[in-house]
Short mmCIF file of C-alpha atoms in Angstrom, two decimals:
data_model
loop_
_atom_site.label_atom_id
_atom_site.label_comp_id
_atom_site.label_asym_id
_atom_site.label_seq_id
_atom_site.Cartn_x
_atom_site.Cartn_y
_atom_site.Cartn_z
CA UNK A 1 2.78 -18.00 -48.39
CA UNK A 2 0.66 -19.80 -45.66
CA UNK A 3 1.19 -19.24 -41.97
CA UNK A 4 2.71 -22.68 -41.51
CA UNK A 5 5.50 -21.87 -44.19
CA UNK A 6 6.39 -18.56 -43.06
CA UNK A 7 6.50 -20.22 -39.49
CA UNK A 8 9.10 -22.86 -40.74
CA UNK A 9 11.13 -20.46 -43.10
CA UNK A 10 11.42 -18.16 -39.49
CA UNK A 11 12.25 -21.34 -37.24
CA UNK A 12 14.94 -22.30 -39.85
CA UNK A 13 16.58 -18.89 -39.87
CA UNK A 14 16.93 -18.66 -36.55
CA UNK A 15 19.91 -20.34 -34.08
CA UNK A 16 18.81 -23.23 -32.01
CA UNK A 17 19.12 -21.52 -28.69
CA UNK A 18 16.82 -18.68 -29.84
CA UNK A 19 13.09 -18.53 -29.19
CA UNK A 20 10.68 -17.98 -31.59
CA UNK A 21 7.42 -15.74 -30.02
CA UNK A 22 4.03 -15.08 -32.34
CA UNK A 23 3.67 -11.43 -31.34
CA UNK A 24 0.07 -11.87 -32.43
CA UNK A 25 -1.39 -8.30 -31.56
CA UNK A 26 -5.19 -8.63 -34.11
CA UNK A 27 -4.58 -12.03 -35.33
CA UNK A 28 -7.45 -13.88 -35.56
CA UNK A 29 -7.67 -17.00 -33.38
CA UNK A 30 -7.58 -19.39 -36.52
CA UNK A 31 -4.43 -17.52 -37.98
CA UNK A 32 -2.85 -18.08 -33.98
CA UNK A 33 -3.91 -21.79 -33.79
CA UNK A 34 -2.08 -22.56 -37.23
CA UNK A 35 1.01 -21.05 -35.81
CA UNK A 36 0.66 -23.09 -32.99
CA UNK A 37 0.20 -26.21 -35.27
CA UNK A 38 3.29 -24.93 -37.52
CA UNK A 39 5.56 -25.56 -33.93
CA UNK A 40 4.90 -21.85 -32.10
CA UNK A 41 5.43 -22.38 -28.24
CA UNK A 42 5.11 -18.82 -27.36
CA UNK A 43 2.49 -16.05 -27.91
CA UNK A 44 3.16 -12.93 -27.67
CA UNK A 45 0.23 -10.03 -26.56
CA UNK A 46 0.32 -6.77 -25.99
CA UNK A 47 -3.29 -6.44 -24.76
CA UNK A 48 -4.42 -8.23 -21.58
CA UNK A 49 -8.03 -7.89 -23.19
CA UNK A 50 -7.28 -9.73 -26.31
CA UNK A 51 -5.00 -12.52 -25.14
CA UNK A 52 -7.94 -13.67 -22.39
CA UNK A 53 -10.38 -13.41 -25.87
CA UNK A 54 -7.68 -15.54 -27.56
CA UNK A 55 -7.71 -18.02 -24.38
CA UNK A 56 -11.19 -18.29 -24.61
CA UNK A 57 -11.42 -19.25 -28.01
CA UNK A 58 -8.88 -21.71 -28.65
CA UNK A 59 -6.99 -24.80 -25.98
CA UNK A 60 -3.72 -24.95 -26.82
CA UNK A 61 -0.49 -25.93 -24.80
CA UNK A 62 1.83 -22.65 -25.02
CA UNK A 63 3.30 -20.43 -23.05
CA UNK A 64 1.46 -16.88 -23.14
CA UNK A 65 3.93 -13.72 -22.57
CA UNK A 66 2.66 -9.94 -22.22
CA UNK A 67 4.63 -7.69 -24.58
CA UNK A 68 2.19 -4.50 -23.84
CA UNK A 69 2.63 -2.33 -21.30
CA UNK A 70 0.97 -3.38 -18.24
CA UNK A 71 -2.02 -0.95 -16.80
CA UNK A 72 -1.87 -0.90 -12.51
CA UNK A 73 -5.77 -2.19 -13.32
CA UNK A 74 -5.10 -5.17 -15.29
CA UNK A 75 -2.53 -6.48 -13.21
CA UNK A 76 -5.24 -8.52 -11.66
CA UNK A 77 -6.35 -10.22 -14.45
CA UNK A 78 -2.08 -10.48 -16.00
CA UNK A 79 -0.89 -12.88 -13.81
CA UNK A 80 -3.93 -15.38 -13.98
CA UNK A 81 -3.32 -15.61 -18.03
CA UNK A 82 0.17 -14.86 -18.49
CA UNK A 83 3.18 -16.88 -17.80
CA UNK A 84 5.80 -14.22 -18.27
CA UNK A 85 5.91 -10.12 -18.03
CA UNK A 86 8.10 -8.62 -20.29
CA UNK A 87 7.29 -5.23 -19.63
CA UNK A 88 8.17 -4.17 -16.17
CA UNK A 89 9.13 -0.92 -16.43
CA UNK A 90 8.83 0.23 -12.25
CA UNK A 91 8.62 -1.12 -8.49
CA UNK A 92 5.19 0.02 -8.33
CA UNK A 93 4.06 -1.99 -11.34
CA UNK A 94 6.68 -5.12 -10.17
CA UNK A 95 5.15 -4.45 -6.12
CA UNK A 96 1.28 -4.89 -7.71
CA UNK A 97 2.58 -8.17 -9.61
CA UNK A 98 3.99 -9.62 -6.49
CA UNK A 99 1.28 -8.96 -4.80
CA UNK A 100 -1.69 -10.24 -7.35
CA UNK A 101 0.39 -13.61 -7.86
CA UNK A 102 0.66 -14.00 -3.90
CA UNK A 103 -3.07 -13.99 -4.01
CA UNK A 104 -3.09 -17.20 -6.07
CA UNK A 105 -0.40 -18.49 -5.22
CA UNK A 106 2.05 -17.93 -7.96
CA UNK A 107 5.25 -17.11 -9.36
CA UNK A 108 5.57 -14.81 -12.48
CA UNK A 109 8.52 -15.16 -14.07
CA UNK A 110 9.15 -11.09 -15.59
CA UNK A 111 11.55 -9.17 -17.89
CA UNK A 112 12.70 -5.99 -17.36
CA UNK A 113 12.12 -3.11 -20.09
CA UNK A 114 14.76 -1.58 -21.08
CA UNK A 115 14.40 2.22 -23.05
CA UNK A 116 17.20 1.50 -24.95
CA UNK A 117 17.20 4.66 -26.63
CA UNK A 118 16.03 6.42 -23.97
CA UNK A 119 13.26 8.10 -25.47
CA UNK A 120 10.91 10.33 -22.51
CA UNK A 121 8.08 9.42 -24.26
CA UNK A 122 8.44 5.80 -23.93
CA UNK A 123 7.75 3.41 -21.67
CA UNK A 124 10.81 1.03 -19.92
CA UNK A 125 13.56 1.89 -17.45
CA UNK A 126 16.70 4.10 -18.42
CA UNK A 127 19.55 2.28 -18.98
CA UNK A 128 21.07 3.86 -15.73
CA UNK A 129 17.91 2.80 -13.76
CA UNK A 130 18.07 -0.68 -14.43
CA UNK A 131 20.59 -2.16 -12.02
CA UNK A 132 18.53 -0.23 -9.01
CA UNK A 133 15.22 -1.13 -9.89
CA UNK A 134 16.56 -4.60 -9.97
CA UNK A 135 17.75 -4.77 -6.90
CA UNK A 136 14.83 -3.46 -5.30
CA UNK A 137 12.20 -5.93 -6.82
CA UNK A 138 14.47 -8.90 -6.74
CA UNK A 139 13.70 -9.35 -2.92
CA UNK A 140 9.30 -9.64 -4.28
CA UNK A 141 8.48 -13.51 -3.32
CA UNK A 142 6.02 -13.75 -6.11
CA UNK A 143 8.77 -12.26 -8.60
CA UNK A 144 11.48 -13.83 -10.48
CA UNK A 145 13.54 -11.65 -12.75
CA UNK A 146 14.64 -13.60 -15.42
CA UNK A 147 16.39 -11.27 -18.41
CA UNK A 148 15.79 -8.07 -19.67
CA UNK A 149 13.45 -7.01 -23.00
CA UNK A 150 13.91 -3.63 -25.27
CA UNK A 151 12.05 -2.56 -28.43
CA UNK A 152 14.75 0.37 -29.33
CA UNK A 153 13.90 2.93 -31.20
CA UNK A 154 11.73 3.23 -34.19
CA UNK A 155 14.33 4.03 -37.28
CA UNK A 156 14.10 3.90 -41.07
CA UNK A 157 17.02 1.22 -41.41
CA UNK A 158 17.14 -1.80 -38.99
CA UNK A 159 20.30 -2.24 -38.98
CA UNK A 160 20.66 1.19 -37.15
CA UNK A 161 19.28 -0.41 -34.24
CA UNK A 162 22.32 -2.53 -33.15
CA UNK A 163 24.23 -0.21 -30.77
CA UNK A 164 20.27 0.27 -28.86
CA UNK A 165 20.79 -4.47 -28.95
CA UNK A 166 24.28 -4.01 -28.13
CA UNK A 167 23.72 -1.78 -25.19
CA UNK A 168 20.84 -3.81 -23.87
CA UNK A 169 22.88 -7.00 -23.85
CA UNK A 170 25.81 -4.92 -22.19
CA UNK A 171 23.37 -4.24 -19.59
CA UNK A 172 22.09 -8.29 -19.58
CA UNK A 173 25.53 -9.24 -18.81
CA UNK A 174 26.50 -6.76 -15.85
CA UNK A 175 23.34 -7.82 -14.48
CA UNK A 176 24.50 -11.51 -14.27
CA UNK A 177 28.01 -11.00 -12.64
CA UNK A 178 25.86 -8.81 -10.07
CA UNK A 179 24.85 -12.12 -8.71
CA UNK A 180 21.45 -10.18 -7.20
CA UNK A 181 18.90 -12.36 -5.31
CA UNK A 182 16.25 -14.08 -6.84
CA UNK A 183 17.74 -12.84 -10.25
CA UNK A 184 18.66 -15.24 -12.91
CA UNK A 185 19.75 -13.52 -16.11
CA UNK A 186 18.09 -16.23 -18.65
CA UNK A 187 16.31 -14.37 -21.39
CA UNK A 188 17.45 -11.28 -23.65
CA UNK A 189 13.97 -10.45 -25.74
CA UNK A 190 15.08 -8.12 -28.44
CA UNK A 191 13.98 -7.86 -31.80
CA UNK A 192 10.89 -7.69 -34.22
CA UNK A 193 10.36 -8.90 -37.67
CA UNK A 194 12.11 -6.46 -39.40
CA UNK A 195 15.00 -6.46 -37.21
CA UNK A 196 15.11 -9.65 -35.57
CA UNK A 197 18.20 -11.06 -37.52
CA UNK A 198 20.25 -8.19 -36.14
CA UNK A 199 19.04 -8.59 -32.73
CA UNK A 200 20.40 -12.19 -32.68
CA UNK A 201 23.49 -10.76 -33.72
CA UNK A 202 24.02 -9.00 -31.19
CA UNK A 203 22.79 -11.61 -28.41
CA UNK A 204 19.21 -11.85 -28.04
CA UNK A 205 17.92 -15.20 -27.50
CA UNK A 206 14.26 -15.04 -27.47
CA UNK A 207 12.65 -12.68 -30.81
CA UNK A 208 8.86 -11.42 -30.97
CA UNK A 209 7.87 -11.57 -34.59
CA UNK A 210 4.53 -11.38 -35.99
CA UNK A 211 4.38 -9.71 -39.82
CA UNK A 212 7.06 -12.11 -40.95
CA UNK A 213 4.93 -14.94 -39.59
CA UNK A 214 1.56 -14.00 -40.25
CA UNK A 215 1.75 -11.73 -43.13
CA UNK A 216 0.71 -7.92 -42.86
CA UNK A 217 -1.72 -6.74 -41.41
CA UNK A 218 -5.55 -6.32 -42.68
#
């Protein structure tokens, strides 16, 4: 099935009020541009490097989101291609954001990771965390804290990952009635391609899917 189709049969599946991301970690910058020309608004990278490759290669009118964990020494070069963070995971990381988008002048929109299953070894805030962390970045100028984004944990059976959704939408929610400065509670990013259906299930309005749209890959 061609890029374009898988695109559509993905749009189509999904809710009207949830947003369709190309998580397009390797893809090669003809495979991205016929997403883009199939109706993909967002891409998705996890590598500063290879989304500023991407940028260089092909014009198009999208939004470009980080989905990788973000390095102290590529903040720099984050906020000039990137118009949302997905991955703050601490105020050190959220203070160096701030502070690179004050130097040109603008305002990142970012997400908040959430460790939803609360793994050590992964990146993202505890669960318990999240609420403090959030207060202390939502006073940044540069910042604007817009939702909260989780990967949960990696598990045979999708469907097993609904309480790590459920929780991070829980979470989402408090956040809101919290009424915190400079905090608006817009976007829940949960969800990959093998999982995404459940994540919509259980709230998420914004998905980051790449095998289902671009086929495995090489």
């Amino acid at each position: 099935m061609s890029i374009a189709k898988r695109v559509r049969a993905v749009r189509n599946a999904l809710p009207q009020h949830v947003l369709l991301e190309a998580a397009a970690k390797t893809r090669r910058a003809d495979e991205v541009l016929e997403a883009v020309n199939a109706g993909i608004t967002i891409l998705g990278y996890n590598y500063v490097q290879e989304a500023e490759k991407i940028q260089e290669s092909i014009h198009v009118n999208v939004k470009w989101h980080l989905i990788g964990h973000l390095q102290s020494n590529k903040v720099k070069q984050a906020v000039r291609l990137f118009d949302m963070i997905e991955t703050i995971d601490s105020e050190k990381i959220a203070k160096r954001v701030d502070k690179k988008c004050r130097d040109i002048e603008k305002i990142m929109p970012v997400l908040v990771q959430v460790n939803s299953g609360r793994e050590p070894q992964k990146n993202g805030v505890m669960p318990d965390d999240i609420i403090p962390l959030i207060r202390k970045i939502s006073n940044l100028p540069n910042l604007r804290v817009e939702g909260l984004m989780t990967m949960g944990p990696l598990l045979d059976n999708p469907k097993k990952l609904a309480p790590y959704f459920r929780l991070t939408k829980q979470l989402f929610d408090q956040i809101a009635k919290e009424n915190i400065v400079n905090t608006e509670m817009r976007r829940l990013s949960m969800g990959m391609s093998n999982s995404y259906q459940i994540a919509v299930q259980e709230g998420a309005n914004l998905v980051r899917i790449g095998t289902a749209l671009f086929g495995p890959r090489q």
